CSV table of C-alpha atoms and ligand atoms in Angstrom, one decimal:
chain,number,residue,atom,x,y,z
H,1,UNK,CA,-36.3,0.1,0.7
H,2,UNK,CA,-35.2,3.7,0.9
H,3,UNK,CA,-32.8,4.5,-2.6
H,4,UNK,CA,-29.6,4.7,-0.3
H,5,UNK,CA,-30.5,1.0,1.2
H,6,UNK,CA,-31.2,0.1,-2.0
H,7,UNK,CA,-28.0,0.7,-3.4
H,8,UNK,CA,-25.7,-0.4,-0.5
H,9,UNK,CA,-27.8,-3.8,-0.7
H,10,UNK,CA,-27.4,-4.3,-4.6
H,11,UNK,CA,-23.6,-3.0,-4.8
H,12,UNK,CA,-21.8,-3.5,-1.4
H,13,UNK,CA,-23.9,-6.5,0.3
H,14,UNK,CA,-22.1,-10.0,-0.7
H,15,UNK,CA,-21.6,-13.0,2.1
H,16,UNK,CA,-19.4,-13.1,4.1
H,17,UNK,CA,-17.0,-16.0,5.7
H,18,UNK,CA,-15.7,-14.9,8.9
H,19,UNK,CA,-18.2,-12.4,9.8
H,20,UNK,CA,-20.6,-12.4,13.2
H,21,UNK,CA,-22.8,-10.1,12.2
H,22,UNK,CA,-22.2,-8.3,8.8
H,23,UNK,CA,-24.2,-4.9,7.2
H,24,UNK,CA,-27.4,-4.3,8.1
H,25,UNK,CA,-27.4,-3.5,11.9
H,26,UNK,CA,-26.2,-0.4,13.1
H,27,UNK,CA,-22.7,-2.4,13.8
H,28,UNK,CA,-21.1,-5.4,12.5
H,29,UNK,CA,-20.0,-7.6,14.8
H,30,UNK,CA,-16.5,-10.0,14.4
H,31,UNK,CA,-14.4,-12.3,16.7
H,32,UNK,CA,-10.6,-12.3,17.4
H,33,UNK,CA,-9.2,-15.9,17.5
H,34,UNK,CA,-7.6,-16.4,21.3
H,35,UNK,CA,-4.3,-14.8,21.0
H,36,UNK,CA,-4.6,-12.5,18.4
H,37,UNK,CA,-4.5,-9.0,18.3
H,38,UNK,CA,-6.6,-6.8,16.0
H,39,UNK,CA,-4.5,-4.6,13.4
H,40,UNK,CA,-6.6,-1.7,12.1
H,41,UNK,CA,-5.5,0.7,9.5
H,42,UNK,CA,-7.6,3.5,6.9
H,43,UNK,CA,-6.7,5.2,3.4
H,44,UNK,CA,-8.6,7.5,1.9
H,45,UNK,CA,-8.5,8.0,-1.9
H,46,UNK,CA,-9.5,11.6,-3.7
H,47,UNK,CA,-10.6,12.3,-6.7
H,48,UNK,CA,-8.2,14.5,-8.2
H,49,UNK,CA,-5.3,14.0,-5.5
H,50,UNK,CA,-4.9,10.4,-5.1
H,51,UNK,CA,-6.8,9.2,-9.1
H,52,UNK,CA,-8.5,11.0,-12.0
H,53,UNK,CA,-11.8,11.2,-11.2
H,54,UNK,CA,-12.8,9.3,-15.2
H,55,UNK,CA,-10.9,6.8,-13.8
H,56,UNK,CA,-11.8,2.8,-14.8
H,57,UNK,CA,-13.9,2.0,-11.6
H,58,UNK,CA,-13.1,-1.6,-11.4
H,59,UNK,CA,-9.9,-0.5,-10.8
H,60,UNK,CA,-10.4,2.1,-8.2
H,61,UNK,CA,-12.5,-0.5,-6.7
H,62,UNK,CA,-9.3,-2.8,-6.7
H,63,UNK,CA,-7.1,-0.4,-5.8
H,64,UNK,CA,-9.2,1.8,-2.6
H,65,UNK,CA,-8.8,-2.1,-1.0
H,66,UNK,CA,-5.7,-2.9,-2.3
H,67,UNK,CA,-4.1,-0.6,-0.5
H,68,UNK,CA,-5.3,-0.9,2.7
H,69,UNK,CA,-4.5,-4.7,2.4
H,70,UNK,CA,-1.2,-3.5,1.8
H,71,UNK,CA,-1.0,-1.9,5.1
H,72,UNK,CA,-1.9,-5.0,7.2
H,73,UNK,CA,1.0,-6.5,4.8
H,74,UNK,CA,3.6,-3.9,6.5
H,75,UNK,CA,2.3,-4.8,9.7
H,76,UNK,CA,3.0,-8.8,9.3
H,77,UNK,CA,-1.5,-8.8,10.1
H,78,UNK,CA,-3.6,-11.2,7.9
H,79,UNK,CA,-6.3,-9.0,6.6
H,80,UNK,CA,-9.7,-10.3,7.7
H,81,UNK,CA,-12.8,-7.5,7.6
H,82,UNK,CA,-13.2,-4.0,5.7
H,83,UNK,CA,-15.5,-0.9,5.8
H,84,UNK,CA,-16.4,1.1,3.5
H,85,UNK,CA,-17.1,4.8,3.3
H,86,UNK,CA,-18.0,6.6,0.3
H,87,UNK,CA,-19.0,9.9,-0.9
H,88,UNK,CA,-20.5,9.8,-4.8
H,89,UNK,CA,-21.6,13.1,-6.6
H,90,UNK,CA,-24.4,10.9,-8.2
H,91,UNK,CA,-25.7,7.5,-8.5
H,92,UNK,CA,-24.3,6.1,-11.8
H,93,UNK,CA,-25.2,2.3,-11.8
H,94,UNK,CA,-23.0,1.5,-14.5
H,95,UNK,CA,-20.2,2.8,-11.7
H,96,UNK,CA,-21.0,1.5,-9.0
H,97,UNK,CA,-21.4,-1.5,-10.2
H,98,UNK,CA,-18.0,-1.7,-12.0
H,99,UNK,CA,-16.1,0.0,-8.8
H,100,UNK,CA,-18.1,-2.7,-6.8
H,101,UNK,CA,-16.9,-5.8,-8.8
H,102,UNK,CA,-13.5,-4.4,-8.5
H,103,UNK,CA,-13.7,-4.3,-4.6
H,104,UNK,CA,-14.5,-7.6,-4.8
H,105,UNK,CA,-12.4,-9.1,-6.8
H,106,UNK,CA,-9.4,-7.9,-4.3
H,107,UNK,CA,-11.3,-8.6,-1.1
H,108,UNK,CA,-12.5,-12.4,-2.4
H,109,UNK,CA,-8.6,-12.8,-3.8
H,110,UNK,CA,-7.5,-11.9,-0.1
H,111,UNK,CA,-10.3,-13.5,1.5
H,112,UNK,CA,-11.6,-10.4,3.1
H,113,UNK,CA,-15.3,-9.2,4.6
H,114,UNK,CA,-17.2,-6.4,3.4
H,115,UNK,CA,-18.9,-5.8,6.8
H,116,UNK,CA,-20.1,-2.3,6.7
H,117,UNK,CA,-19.8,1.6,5.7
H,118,UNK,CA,-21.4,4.3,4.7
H,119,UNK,CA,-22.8,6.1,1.9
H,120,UNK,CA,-23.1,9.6,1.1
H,121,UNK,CA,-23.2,12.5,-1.9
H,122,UNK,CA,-20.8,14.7,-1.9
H,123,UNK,CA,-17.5,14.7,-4.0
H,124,UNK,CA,-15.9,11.6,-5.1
H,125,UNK,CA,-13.9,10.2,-1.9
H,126,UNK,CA,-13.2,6.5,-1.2
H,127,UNK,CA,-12.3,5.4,2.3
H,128,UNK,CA,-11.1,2.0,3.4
H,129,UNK,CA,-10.7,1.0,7.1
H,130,UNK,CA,-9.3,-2.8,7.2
H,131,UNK,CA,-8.7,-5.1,9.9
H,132,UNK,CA,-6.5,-8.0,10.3
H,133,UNK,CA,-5.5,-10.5,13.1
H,134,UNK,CA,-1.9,-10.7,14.4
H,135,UNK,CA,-0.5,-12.9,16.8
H,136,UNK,CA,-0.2,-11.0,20.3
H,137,UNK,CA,3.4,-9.1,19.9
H,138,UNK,CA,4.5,-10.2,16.6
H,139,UNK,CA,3.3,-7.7,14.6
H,140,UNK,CA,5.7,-5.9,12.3
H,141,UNK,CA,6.3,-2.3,13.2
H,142,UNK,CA,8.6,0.5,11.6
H,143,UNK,CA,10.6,0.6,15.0
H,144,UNK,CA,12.3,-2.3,15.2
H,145,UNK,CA,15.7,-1.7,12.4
H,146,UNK,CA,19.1,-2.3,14.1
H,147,UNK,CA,22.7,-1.2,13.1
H,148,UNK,CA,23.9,-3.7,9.9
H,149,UNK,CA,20.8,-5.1,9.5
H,150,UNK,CA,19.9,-5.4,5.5
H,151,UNK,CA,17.5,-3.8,3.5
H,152,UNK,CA,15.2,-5.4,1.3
H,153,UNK,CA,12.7,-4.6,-1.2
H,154,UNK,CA,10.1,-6.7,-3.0
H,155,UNK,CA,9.5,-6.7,-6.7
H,156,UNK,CA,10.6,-3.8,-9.0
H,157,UNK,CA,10.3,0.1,-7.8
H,158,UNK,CA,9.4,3.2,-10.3
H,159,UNK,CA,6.9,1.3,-12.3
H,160,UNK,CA,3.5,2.8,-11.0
H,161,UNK,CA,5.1,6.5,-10.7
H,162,UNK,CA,6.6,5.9,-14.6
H,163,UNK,CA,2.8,4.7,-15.7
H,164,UNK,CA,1.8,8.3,-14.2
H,165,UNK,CA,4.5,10.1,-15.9
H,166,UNK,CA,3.1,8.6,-19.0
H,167,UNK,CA,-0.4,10.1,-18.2
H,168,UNK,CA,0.7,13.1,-17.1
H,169,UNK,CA,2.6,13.4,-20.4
H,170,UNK,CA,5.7,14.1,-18.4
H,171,UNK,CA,7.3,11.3,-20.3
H,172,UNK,CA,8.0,11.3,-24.1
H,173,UNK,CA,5.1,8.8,-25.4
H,174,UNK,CA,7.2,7.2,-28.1
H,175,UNK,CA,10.1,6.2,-25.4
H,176,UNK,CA,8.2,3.0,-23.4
H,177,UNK,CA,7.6,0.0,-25.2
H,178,UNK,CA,3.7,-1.5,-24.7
H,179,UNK,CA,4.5,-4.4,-23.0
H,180,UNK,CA,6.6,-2.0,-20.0
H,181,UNK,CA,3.7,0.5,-20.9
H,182,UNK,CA,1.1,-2.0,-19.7
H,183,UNK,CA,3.4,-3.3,-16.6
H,184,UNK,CA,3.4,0.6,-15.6
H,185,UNK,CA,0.0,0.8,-16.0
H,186,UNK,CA,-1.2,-2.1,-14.0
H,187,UNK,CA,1.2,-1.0,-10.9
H,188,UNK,CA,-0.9,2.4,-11.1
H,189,UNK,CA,-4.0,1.2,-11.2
H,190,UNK,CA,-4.5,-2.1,-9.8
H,191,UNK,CA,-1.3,-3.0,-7.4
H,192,UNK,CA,-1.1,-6.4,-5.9
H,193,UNK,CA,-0.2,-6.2,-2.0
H,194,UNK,CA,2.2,-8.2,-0.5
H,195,UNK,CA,-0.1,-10.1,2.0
H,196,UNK,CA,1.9,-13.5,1.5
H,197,UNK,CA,4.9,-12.0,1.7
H,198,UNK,CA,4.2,-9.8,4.9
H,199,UNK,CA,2.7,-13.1,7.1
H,200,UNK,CA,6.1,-14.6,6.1
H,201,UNK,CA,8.3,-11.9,7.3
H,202,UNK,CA,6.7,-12.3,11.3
H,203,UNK,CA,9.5,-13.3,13.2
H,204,UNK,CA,12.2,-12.6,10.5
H,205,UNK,CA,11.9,-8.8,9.6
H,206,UNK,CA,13.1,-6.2,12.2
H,207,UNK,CA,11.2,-3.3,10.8
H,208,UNK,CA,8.6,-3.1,7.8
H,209,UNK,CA,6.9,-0.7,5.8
H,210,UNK,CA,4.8,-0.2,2.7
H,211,UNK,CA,6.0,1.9,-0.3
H,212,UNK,CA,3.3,4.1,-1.0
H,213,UNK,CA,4.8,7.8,-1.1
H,214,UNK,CA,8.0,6.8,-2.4
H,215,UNK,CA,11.2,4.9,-1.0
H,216,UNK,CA,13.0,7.4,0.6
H,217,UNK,CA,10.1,8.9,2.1
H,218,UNK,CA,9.1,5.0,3.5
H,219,UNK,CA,12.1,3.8,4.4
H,220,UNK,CA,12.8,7.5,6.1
H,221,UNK,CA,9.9,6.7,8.3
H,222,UNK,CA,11.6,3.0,9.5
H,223,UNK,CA,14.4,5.4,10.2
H,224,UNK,CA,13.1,7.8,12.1
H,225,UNK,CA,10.8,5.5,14.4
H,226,UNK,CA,14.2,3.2,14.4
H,227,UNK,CA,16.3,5.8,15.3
H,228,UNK,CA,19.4,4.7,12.8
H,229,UNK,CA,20.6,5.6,9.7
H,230,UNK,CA,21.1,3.8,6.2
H,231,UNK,CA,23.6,3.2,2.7
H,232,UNK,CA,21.6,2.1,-0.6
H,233,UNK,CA,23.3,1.4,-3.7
H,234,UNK,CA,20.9,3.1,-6.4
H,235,UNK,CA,22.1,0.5,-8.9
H,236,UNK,CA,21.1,-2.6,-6.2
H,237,UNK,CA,17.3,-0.7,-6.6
H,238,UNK,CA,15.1,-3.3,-8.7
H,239,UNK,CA,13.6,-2.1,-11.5
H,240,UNK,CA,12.4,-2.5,-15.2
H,241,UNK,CA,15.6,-2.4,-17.7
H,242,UNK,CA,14.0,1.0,-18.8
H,243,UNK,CA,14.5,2.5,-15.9
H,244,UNK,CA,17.8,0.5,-15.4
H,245,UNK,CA,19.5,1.9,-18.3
H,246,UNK,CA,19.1,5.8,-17.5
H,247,UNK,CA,20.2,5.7,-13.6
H,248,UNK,CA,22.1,9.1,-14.1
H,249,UNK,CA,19.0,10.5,-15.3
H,250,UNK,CA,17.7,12.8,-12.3
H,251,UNK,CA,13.7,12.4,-13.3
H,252,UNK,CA,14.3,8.1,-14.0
H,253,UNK,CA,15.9,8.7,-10.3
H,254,UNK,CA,12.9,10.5,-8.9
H,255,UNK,CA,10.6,7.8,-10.4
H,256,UNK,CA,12.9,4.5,-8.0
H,257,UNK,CA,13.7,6.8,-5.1
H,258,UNK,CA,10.8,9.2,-4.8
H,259,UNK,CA,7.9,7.4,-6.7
H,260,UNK,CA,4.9,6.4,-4.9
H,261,UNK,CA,2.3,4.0,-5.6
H,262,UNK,CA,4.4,0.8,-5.8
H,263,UNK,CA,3.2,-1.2,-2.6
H,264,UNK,CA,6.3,-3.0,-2.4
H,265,UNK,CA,7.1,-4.1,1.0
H,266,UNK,CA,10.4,-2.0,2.2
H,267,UNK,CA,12.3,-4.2,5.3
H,268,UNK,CA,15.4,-4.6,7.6
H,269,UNK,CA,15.9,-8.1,8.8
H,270,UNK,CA,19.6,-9.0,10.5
H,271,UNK,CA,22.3,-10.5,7.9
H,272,UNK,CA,21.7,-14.7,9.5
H,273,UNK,CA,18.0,-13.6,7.7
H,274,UNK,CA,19.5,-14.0,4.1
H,275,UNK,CA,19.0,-17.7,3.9
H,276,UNK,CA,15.3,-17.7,5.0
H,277,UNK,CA,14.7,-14.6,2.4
H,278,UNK,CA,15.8,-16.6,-0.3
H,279,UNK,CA,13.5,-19.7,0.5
H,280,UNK,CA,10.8,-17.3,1.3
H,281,UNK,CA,11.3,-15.8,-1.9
H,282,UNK,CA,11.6,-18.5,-4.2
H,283,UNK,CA,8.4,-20.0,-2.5
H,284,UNK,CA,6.2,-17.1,-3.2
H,285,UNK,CA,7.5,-16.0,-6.4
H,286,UNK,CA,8.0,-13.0,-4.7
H,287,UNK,CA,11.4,-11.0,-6.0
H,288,UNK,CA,13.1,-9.7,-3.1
H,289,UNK,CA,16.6,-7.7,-3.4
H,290,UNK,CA,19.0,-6.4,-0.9
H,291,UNK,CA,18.9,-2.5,-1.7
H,292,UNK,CA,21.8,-1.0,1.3
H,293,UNK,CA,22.5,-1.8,5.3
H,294,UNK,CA,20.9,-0.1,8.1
H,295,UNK,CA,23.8,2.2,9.9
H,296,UNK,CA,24.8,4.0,13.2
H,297,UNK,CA,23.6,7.7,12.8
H,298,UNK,CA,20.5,9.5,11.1
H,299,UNK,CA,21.7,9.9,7.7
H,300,UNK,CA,20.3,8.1,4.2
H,301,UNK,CA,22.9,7.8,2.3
H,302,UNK,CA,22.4,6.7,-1.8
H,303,UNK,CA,25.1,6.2,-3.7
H,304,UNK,CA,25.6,5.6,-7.6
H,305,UNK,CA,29.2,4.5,-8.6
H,306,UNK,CA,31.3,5.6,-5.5
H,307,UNK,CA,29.4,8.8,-5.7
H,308,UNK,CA,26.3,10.3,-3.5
H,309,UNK,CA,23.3,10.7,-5.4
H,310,UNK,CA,21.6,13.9,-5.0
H,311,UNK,CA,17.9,13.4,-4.7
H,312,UNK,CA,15.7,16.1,-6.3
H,313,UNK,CA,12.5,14.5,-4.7
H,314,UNK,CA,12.5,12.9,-1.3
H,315,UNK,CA,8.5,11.6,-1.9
H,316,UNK,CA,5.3,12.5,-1.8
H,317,UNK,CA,3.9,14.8,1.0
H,318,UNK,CA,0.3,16.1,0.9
H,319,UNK,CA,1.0,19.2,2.8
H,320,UNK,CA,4.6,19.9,1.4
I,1,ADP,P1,-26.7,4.0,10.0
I,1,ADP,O1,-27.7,5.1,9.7
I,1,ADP,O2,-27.0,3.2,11.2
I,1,ADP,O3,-25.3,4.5,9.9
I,1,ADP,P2,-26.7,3.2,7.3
I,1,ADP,O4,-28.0,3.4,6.7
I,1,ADP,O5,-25.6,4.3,7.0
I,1,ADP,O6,-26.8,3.0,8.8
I,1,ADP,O7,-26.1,1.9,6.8
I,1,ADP,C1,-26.9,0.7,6.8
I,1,ADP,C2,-26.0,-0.5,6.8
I,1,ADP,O8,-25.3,-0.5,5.6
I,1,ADP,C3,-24.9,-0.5,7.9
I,1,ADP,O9,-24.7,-1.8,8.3
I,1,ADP,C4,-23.7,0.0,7.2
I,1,ADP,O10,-22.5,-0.4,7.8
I,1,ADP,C5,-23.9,-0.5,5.8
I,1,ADP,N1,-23.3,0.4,4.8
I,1,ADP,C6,-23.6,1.6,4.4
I,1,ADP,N2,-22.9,2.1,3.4
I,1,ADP,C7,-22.0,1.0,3.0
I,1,ADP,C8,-21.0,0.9,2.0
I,1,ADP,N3,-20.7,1.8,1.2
I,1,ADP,N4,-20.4,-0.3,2.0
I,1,ADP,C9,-20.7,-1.3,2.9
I,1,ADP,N5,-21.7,-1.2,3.8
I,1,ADP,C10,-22.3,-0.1,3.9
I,2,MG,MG1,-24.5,5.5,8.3
């Protein structure tokens, strides 16, 4: 075996569940259950733009699936089969194996398929294409957000961007306690996708989205492709007490409204939906919190005790 067949065999080859044909052949092939329609999505992670490249592998092997998972989340799609592309400066067994086990451990907790990729040198890049079945039509898409519908949000927001601040030393060191310090952290570096939570919004969200570049910027795109506006009450936002407790703090506003990295799920679903939300909630163990209303008009409105909120950051934009 050549060194590059070698290595895709002993790192990326592990069996597969719902798989045709998996790597090894020039293609891998996979079936669609009768009435399902494929959902396909790809993120690519940089070293330098999207982690550190000395970054724990494991959990870049987590998180380069993680957050494509999260995508078929957004959509409402149960994610089923994965590719993997990557480019590595050098072969560093240690590594590889680490970043594979990583991969893994995400793609056996979501029961997903390695079925192929490809493997080249050249400066640390990471890219994830997933696919997930849907039924026929009832995928989730960002267009779908009507006039008074509510808007939700899962778990807390600001935690992965406030585990960066720490990193980045934007954030005094001495100011988060280890317990948040380690909650921040984990957001960062290994975020858990909402899969569960996305299959149970088919047929009950209007609109759905990911939070990956922030919430402003996310829920900007549901209103855009929705063509409405919105309200959110900053102090509705959940988030660690930390956070909580400086809300008139511009950079502890930047870190709910503009912080990326959280993979919550961001949704409208009409007001008769609140019922359902709360059983769906309590069932998964999944916080969800009403954050503002969907309104006529193109404006997103945030407001903080009566008063507008003035957003320094609207949310991360590679080419801004
Ligand atoms: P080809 O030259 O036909 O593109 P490759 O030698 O690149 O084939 O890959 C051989 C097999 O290994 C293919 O099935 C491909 O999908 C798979 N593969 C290559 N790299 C990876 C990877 N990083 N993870 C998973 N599968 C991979
Ligand atoms: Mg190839």
């Amino acid at each position: 075996m050549t060194p590059e067949f070698n290595l895709i065999h002993q790192f990326f080859t592990r069996p597969t569940t719902q798989t045709d044909l998996s790597i090894g052949d020039d293609a891998a092939l996979v079936s669609v259950a009768n009435g399902m329609q494929l959902a396909i999505s790809t993120d690519m992670l940089v070293a330098g733009t999207h982690f550190f490249a000395d970054c724990a592998p494991y959990q870049l092997g987590w998180k380069s699936l993680a957050v494509n998972i999260s995508d078929m989340a957004a959509m409402g799609a149960q994610p089923k089969w994965a590719t993997l592309a990557i480019a590595l400066p050098n072969i560093d067994t240690h590594w590889l194996s680490q970043f594979s086990d990583g991969f893994f451990a995400c793609a056996s907790q979501h029961n997903v398929d390695l079925i192929g990729g490809d493997t080249t040198r050249g400066p640390l890049t990471i890219s994830v294409q997933i696919m997930g079945e849907v039924p026929i039509s009832k995928a989730i898409k960002r267009s779908g957000a009507q006039p008074n519908d509510d808007i939700w949000v899962s778990g807390e927001l600001g935690n992965a961007a406030l585990g960066l601040a720490y990193l980045q030393n934007t954030l005094a060191h001495n100011l988060l306690n280890a317990d948040d310090l380690a909650l921040c952290l984990q957001a960062l570096h290994a975020p858990s996708p909402r899969s569960a939570l996305g299959l149970s919004l088919r047929g009950i969200a209007t609109s759905c989205i990911d939070i990956s570049d922030g919430l402003l910027a996310d829920l900007g795109h549901i209103l855009n492709a929705s063509n409405c506006g919105a309200t959110l009450g900053l102090a509705a936002i959940p988030c660690i007490n930390f956070l909580k407790s400086s809300l008139e703090n511009p950079t502890i506003q930047d870190c709910i409204l503009a912080g990326g990295d959280d993979y919550e799920l961001c949704f409208t679903a009409p007001k008769s939906a609140r019922e359902s939300l709360t059983k769906i909630s309590a069932q998964l163990n999944c916080p969800l919190t009403l954050i503002g209303e969907i309104c006529i008009g193109t404006d997103l409105n945030v407001t903080y005790q009566n008063k507008k909120v003035n957003v320094s950051k609207k949310g991360f934009d590679h080419f801004s």
